[in-house]
């Protein structure tokens, strides 16, 4: 008898050098198989338990992957420069 582990491929976010990416997968890649992120970066697939994620680092988001994903979904892109100007105005007020 097998114990099945179901993986929702839309929720797979590979982490490369502390940055999590988005990727379109049609199946779970084999260990060592090269995958291409939405930003164009390539890497070999590797697997680790979730507990090791925080032990290694807290990943940040790949902004080019996010932009490509939003474009594919037909969503608008966030205005990053407007976000920065609001944050800088908040800092000056303090």
CSV table of C-alpha atoms in Angstrom, one decimal:
chain,number,residue,atom,x,y,z
A,1,UNK,CA,0.0,0.0,0.0
A,2,UNK,CA,1.2,3.5,-0.8
A,3,UNK,CA,0.8,6.7,1.1
A,4,UNK,CA,0.0,9.4,-1.4
A,5,UNK,CA,1.3,12.9,-1.0
A,6,UNK,CA,-0.7,15.3,-3.2
A,7,UNK,CA,1.2,18.4,-4.4
A,8,UNK,CA,-0.7,21.3,-5.9
A,9,UNK,CA,1.6,22.4,-8.7
A,10,UNK,CA,0.3,26.1,-8.6
A,11,UNK,CA,1.7,26.4,-5.1
A,12,UNK,CA,5.2,25.2,-5.9
A,13,UNK,CA,7.6,28.1,-5.5
A,14,UNK,CA,11.3,27.1,-6.1
A,15,UNK,CA,13.8,29.0,-4.0
A,16,UNK,CA,17.1,30.0,-5.5
A,17,UNK,CA,19.7,31.9,-3.4
A,18,UNK,CA,17.0,33.1,-1.0
A,19,UNK,CA,14.5,34.2,-3.6
A,20,UNK,CA,11.3,32.4,-4.3
A,21,UNK,CA,10.2,32.1,-7.9
A,22,UNK,CA,7.1,31.2,-9.9
A,23,UNK,CA,7.2,28.3,-12.3
A,24,UNK,CA,4.6,26.6,-14.6
A,25,UNK,CA,4.8,22.9,-14.0
A,26,UNK,CA,2.8,20.1,-15.7
A,27,UNK,CA,4.2,17.5,-13.3
A,28,UNK,CA,6.5,17.2,-10.3
A,29,UNK,CA,10.1,17.4,-11.6
A,30,UNK,CA,12.5,14.7,-10.8
A,31,UNK,CA,15.4,15.6,-8.5
A,32,UNK,CA,18.2,17.1,-10.7
A,33,UNK,CA,15.8,17.9,-13.6
A,34,UNK,CA,16.3,21.5,-14.8
A,35,UNK,CA,13.3,23.8,-14.6
A,36,UNK,CA,12.8,27.3,-15.9
A,37,UNK,CA,11.3,30.0,-13.8
A,38,UNK,CA,8.9,32.6,-15.2
A,39,UNK,CA,11.7,35.1,-15.0
A,40,UNK,CA,13.9,32.9,-17.3
A,41,UNK,CA,16.3,31.7,-14.6
A,42,UNK,CA,17.0,28.0,-14.7
A,43,UNK,CA,18.0,25.6,-11.9
A,44,UNK,CA,18.0,21.9,-11.1
A,45,UNK,CA,15.1,20.7,-9.0
A,46,UNK,CA,15.9,19.6,-5.4
A,47,UNK,CA,13.6,18.8,-2.5
A,48,UNK,CA,13.8,19.5,1.2
A,49,UNK,CA,11.4,19.4,4.2
A,50,UNK,CA,9.5,22.6,4.8
A,51,UNK,CA,11.1,23.0,8.2
A,52,UNK,CA,14.5,23.7,6.6
A,53,UNK,CA,13.2,26.8,4.8
A,54,UNK,CA,13.4,29.0,7.8
A,55,UNK,CA,16.6,27.4,9.0
A,56,UNK,CA,18.3,28.5,5.7
A,57,UNK,CA,16.6,31.9,5.2
A,58,UNK,CA,13.3,33.6,4.8
A,59,UNK,CA,12.9,33.9,1.0
A,60,UNK,CA,12.0,37.1,-0.8
A,61,UNK,CA,9.8,37.2,-3.9
A,62,UNK,CA,11.2,37.4,-7.4
A,63,UNK,CA,9.6,40.5,-8.8
A,64,UNK,CA,10.1,39.6,-12.5
A,65,UNK,CA,8.4,36.2,-11.8
A,66,UNK,CA,5.6,38.0,-10.1
A,67,UNK,CA,5.2,40.5,-13.0
A,68,UNK,CA,5.1,37.6,-15.5
A,69,UNK,CA,2.6,35.7,-13.5
A,70,UNK,CA,0.3,38.7,-13.1
A,71,UNK,CA,0.5,39.4,-16.8
A,72,UNK,CA,-0.4,35.7,-17.6
A,73,UNK,CA,-3.4,36.0,-15.3
A,74,UNK,CA,-4.5,39.3,-16.9
A,75,UNK,CA,-4.0,41.2,-13.6
A,76,UNK,CA,-2.6,44.7,-13.4
A,77,UNK,CA,1.0,45.1,-12.2
A,78,UNK,CA,1.6,46.8,-8.9
A,79,UNK,CA,3.1,50.3,-9.1
A,80,UNK,CA,6.3,49.7,-7.2
A,81,UNK,CA,7.6,53.3,-7.6
A,82,UNK,CA,4.3,54.6,-6.0
A,83,UNK,CA,4.8,52.2,-3.1
A,84,UNK,CA,8.3,53.4,-2.5
A,85,UNK,CA,7.3,57.1,-2.6
A,86,UNK,CA,4.6,56.5,0.0
A,87,UNK,CA,7.0,54.6,2.3
A,88,UNK,CA,9.6,57.4,2.0
A,89,UNK,CA,7.0,60.0,2.9
A,90,UNK,CA,6.1,58.0,6.0
A,91,UNK,CA,9.7,57.9,7.1
A,92,UNK,CA,10.2,61.6,6.7
A,93,UNK,CA,7.1,62.4,8.9
A,94,UNK,CA,8.5,60.4,11.8
